[in-house]
Structure formats: C-alpha cells, structure tokens
XYZ file of N, CA and C in Angstrom:
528
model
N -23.148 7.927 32.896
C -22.249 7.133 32.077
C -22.794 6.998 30.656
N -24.256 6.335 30.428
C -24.939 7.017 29.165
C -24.513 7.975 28.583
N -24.291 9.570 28.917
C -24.222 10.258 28.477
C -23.027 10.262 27.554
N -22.197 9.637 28.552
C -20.804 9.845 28.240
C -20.331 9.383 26.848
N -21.251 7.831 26.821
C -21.003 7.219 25.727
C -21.806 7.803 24.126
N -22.623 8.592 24.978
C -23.244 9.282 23.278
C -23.028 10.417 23.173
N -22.142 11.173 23.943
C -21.149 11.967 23.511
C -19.963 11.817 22.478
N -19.220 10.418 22.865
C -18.060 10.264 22.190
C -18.540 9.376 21.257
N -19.917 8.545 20.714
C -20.643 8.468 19.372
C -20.718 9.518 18.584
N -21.677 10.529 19.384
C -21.257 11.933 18.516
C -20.280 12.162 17.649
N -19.187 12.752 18.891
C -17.735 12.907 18.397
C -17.510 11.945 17.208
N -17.557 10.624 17.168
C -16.783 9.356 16.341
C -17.709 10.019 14.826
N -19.109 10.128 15.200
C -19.878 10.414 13.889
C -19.254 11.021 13.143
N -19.501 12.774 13.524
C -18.704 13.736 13.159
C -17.457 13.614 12.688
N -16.266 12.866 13.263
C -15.151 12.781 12.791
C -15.344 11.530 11.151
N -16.044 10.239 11.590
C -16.694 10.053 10.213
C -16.846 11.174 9.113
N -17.978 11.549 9.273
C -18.461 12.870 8.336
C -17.122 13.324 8.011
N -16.678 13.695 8.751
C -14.967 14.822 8.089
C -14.490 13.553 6.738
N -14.157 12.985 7.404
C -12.943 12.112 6.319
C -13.651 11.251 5.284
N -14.986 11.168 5.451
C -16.082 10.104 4.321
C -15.575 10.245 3.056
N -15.596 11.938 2.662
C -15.708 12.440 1.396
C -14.160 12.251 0.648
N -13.191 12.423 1.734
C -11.713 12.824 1.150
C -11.292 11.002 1.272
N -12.033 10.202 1.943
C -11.733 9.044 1.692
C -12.535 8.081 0.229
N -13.562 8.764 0.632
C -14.218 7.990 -0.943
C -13.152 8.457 -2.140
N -12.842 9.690 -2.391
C -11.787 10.511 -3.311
C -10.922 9.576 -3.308
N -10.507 8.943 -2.662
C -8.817 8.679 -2.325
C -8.865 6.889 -2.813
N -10.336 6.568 -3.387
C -10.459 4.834 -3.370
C -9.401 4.476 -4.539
N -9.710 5.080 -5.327
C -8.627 4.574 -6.976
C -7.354 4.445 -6.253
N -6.731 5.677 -5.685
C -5.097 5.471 -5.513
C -4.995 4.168 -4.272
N -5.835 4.118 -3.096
C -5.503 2.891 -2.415
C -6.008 1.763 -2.934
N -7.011 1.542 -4.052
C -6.827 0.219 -4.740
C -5.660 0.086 -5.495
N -5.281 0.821 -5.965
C -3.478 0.839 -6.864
C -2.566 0.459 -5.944
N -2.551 1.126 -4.782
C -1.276 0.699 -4.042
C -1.792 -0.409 -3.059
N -2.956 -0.803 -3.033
C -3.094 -2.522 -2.260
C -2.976 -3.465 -3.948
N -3.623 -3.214 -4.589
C -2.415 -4.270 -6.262
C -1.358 -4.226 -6.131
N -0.844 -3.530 -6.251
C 0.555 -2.874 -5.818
C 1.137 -3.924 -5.271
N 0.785 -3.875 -3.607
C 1.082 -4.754 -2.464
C 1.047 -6.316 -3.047
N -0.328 -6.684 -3.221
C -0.924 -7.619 -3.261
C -0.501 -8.335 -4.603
N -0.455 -7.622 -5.292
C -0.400 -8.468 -6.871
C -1.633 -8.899 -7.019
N -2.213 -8.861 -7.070
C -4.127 -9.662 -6.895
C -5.605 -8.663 -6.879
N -6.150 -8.534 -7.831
C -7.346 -7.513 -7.634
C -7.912 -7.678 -6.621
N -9.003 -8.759 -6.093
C -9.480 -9.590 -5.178
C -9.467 -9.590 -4.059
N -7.162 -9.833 -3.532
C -7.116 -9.631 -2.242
C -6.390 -8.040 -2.216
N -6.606 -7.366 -3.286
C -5.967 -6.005 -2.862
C -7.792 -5.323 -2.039
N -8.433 -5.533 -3.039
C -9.943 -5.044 -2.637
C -10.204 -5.703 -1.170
N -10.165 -6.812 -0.995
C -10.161 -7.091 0.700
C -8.855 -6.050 1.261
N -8.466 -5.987 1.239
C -7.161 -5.132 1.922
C -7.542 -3.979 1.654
N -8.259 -3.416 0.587
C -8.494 -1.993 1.334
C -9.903 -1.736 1.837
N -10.014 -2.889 1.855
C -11.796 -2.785 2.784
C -11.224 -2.873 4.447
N -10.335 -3.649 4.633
C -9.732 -3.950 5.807
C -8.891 -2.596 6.686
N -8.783 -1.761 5.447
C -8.323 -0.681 5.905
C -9.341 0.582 6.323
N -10.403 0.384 5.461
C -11.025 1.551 5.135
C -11.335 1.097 6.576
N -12.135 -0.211 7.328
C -12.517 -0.455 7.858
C -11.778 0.206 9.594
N -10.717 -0.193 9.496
C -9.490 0.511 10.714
C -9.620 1.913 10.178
N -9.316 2.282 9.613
C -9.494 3.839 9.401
C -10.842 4.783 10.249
N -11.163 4.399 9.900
C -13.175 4.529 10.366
C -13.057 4.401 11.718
N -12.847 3.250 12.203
C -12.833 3.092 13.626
C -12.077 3.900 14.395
N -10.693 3.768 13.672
C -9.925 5.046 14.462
C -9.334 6.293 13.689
N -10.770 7.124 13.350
C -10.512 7.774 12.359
C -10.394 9.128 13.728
N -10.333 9.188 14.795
C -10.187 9.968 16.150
C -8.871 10.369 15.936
N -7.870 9.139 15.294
C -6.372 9.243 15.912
C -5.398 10.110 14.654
N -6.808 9.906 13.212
C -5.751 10.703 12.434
C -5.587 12.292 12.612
N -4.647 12.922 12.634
C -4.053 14.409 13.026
C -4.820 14.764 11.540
N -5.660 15.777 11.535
C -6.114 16.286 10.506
C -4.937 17.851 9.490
N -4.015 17.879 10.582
C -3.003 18.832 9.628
C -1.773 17.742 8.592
N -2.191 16.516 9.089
C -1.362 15.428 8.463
C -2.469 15.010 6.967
N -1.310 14.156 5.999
C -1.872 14.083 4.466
C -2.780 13.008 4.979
N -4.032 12.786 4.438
C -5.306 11.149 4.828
C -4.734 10.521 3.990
N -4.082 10.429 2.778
C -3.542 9.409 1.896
C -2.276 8.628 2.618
N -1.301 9.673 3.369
C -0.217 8.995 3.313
C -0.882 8.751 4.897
N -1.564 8.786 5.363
C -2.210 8.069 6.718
C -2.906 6.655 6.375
N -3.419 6.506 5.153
C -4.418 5.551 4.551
C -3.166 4.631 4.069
N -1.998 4.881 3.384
C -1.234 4.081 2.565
C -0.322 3.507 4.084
N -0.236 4.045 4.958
C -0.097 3.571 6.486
C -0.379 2.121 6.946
N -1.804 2.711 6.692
C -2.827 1.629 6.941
C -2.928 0.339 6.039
N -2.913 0.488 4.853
C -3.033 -0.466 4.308
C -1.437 -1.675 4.535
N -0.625 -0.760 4.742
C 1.149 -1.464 4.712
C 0.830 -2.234 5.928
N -0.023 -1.715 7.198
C 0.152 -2.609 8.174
C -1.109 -3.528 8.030
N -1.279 -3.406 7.408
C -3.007 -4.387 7.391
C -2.014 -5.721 6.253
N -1.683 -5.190 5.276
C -1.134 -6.296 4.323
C 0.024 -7.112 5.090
N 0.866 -6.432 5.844
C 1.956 -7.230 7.044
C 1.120 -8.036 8.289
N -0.101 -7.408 8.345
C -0.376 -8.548 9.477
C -1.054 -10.076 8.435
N -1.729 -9.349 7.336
C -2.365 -11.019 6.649
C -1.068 -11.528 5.907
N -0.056 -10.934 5.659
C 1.388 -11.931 5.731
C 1.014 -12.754 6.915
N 1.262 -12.042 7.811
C 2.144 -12.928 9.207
C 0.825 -14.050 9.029
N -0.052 -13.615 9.112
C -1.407 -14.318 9.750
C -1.189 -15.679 8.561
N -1.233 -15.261 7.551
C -1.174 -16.685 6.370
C -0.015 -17.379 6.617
N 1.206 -16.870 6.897
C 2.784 -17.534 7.175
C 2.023 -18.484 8.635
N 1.452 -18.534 9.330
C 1.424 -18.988 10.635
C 0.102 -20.233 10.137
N -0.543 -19.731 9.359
C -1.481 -20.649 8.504
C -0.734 -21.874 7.806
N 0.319 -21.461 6.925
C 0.909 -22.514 6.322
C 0.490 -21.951 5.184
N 0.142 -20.721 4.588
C -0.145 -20.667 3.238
C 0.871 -19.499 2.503
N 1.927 -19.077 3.206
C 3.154 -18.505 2.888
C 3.890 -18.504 1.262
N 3.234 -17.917 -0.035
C 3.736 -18.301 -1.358
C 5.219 -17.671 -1.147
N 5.987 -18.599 -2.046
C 7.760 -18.580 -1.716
C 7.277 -17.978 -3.146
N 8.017 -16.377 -2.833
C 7.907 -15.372 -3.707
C 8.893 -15.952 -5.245
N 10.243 -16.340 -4.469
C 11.204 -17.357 -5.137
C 10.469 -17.641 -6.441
N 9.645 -18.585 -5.926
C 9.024 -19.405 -7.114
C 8.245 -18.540 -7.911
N 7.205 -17.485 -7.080
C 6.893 -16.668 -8.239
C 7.250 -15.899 -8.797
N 8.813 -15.164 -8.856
C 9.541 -14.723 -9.539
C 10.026 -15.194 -10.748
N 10.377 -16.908 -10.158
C 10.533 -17.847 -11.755
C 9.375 -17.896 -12.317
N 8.349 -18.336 -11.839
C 7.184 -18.713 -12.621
C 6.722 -17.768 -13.362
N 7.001 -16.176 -12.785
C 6.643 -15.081 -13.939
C 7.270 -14.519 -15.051
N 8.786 -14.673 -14.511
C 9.484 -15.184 -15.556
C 9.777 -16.129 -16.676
N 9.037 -16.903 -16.281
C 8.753 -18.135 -17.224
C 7.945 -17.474 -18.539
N 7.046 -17.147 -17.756
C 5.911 -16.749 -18.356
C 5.944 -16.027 -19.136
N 6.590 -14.885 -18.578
C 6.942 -13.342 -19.787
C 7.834 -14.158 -20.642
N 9.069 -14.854 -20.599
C 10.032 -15.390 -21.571
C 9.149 -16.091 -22.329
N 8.043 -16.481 -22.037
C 7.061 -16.917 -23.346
C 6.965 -15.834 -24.376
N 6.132 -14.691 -23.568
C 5.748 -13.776 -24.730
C 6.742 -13.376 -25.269
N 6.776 -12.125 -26.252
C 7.471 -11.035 -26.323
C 8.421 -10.181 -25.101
N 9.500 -10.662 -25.343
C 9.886 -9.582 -23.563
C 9.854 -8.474 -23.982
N 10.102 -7.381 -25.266
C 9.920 -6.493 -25.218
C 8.612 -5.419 -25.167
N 7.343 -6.347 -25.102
C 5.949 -5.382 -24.406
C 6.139 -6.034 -22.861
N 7.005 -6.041 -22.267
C 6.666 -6.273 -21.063
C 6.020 -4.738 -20.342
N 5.242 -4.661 -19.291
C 4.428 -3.666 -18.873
C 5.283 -3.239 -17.829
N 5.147 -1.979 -17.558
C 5.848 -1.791 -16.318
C 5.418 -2.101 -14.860
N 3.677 -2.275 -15.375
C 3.021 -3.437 -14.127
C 4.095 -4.379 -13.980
N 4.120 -5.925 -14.934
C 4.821 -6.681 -14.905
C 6.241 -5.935 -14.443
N 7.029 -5.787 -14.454
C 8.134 -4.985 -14.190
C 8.536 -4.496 -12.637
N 6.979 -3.766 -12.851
C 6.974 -3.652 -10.946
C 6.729 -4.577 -10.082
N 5.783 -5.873 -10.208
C 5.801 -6.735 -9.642
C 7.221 -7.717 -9.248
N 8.077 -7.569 -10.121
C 9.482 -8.321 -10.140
C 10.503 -7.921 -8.749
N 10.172 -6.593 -8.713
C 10.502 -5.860 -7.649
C 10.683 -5.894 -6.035
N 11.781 -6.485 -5.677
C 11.609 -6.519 -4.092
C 10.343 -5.971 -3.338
N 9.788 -6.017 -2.390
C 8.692 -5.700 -1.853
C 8.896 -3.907 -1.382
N 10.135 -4.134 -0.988
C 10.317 -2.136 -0.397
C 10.908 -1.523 -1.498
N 11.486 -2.073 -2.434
C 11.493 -1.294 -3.126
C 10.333 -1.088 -4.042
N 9.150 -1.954 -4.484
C 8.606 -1.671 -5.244
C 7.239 -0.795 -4.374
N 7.543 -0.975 -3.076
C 6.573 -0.144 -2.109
C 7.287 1.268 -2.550
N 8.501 1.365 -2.636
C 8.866 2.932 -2.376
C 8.890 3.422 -3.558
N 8.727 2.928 -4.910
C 8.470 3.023 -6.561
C 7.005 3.396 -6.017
N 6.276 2.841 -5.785
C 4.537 3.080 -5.364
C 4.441 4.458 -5.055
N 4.643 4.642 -3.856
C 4.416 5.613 -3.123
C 4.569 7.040 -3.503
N 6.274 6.577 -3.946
C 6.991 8.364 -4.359
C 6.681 8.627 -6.041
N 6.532 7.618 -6.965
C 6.569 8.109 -8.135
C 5.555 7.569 -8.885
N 4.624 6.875 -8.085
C 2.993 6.928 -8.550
C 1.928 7.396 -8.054
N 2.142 7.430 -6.360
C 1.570 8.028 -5.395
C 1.661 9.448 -5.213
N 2.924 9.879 -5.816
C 3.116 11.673 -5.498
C 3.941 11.791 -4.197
N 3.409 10.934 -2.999
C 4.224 11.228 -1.964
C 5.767 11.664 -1.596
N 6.028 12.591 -0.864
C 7.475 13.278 -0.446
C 7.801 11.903 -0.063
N 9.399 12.273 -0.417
C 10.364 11.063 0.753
C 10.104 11.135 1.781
N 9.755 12.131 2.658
C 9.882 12.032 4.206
C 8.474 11.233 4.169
N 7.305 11.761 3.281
C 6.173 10.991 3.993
C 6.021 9.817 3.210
N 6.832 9.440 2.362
C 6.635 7.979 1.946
C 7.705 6.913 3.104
N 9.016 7.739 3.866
C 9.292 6.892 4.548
C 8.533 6.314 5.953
N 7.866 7.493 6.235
C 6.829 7.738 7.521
C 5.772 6.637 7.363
N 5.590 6.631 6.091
C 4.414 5.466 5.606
C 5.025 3.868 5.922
N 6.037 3.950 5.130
C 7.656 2.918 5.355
C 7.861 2.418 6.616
N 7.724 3.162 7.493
C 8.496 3.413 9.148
C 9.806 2.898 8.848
N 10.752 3.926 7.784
C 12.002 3.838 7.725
C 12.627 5.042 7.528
N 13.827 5.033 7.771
C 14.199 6.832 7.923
C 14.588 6.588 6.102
N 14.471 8.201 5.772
C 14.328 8.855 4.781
C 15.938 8.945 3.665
N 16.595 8.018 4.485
C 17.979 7.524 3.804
C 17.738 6.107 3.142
N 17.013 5.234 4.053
C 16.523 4.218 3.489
C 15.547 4.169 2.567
N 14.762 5.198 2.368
C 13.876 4.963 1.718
C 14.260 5.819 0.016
N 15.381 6.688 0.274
C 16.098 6.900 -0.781
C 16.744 5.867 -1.596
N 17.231 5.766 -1.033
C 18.224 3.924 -1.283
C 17.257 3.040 -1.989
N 16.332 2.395 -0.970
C 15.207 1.487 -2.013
C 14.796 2.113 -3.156
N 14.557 3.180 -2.899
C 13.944 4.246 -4.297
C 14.975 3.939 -5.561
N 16.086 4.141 -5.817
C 16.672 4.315 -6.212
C 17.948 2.911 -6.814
N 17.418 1.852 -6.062
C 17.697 0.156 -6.090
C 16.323 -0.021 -7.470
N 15.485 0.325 -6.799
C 13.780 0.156 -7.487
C 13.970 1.065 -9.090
N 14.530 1.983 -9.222
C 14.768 2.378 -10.410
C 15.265 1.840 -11.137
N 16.632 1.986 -10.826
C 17.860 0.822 -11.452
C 17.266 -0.602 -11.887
N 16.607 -1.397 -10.961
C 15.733 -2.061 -11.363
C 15.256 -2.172 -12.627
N 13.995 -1.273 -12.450
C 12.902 -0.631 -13.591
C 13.901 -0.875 -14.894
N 14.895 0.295 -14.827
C 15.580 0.613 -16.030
C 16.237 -0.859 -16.796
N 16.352 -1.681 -15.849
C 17.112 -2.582 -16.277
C 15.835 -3.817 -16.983
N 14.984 -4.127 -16.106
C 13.689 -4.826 -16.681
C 12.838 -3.959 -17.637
N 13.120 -2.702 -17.660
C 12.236 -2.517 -19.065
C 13.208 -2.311 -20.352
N 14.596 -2.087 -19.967
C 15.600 -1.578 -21.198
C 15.226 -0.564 -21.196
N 15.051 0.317 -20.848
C 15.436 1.639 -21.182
C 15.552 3.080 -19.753
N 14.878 3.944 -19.658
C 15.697 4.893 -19.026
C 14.334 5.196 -17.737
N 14.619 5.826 -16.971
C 13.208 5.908 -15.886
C 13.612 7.462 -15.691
N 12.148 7.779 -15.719
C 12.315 9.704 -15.239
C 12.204 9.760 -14.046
C-alpha cells in the first residue's frame, strides 16, 4: 500500500513539474482577470492564490490537449463564486446597488470624460464584464470563454455584446 502511495506522489510531482512553468507565465493575465472579478488588488491576489492552490492539487484532472489559461480562468470563476456564497452566508454580502451609485458618485466628481475603461468595466454587470474579460482582453474563443462561463456559446455572445454596447455607451465613443 506504501508503494502505492509514492507512486501516485510521483505521478502528482511530475504532473506539478509539467504545468509550474506555463503557470508561473500565465500569473499577470490571472491577476487581471481575478481584479477583474474582484475589483480589489488584495482580494483578487488571495483569489488567485486560492486558485493556483486548487490547480496544483488537481493539476491530474487538467486534459493537457486543453488551453491551462482557459482551465485556470475556470478556476478562478469558481473559487470567486464560492467566497461570494461563503461571505453572503457570513453577512458580509456588498449590495453592488450601492456600489454602482457610490462609484458613480464619485466619477461625477471628476472629469467624466477621463473616465478609464477600468472604471467603465467595473460598472458592468458581472457576466458581462466576465465575458468583456475573457474574449477581448483574455484572447479567449467564444466557445472557450463560454466553457469557462459554463454557458452555451449563444449566451455568452449576447453578454459579449450587452458588455460592448455598454462600454460604448460609458466611454462615448466606439469599441473595436
């Protein structure tokens, strides 16, 4: 039974080793898309430690003819939905509501016309500004940004394309 178990250490090592390198590569774009998520440097960086962390452990289950990014941006969507649920059940649930006004407040202070398209994207429904992320900062195909989504590839057109209209409309002007 020993054996057995430092066999499939082995194995786990090795499969480590494979993905170390193409995951260290890959840190910039999943800190972008846990900000992204998060709105927050802080708890985006916990969130992709939380991921890197699941990744690693069951780094057995990723299909290596499949993309590690859009497996990683996977990961992070369900890691950020469970510390939703987990804080909603806490009582610490921010009513987005309010921070929509409150950032609005805020920008109607400054200048609205340097508004950033950061600011801009944050304003953004959550799937749609996930599917703005993914497909037109991330690079990802529709099919594998909906796969990431777990929504079929009509829906994730649709948000795409809600999320533009959007854009175009909070920045004034035109989106490529």
């Amino acid at each position: 039974m020993a054996s057995g178990h430092r066999i499939q250490g082995e194995e786990m090592s090795e499969a480590v080793e494979k993905i170390r390198g193409p995951l260290i590569e890959l840190l910039p774009r999943l800190r972008r898309f846990a900000r992204n998520l998060t709105r927050h440097p802080d708890d985006a960086d916990d969130l992709v430690q939380i991921a890197l962390e699941r990744a690693l452990m069951r780094c057995d289950q990723w299909d290596s003819s499949a993309r590690l990014d859009s497996w990683m941006f996977g990961i992070i969507r369900h890691a950020w939905i469970d510390e939703l649920r987990s804080s909603k059940r806490r009582g610490l649930q921010l009513d987005v509501d309010e921070l929509s006004e409150t950032m609005a407040g805020t920008q109607a202070s400054i200048d609205i016309e340097v508004m950033s398209v950061q600011t801009a994207m944050a304003k953004l429904p959550e799937e749609q500004r996930t599917a703005v992320n993914l497909v037109l900062v991330e690079g990802l195909s529709y099919k594998e940004a909906a796969q990431v989504m777990e929504v079929a590839v009509g829906t994730l057109t649709s948000r795409l394309a809600r999320g533009r209209e959007a854009l175009q409309v909070l920045l004034g002007g035109t989106i490529s």
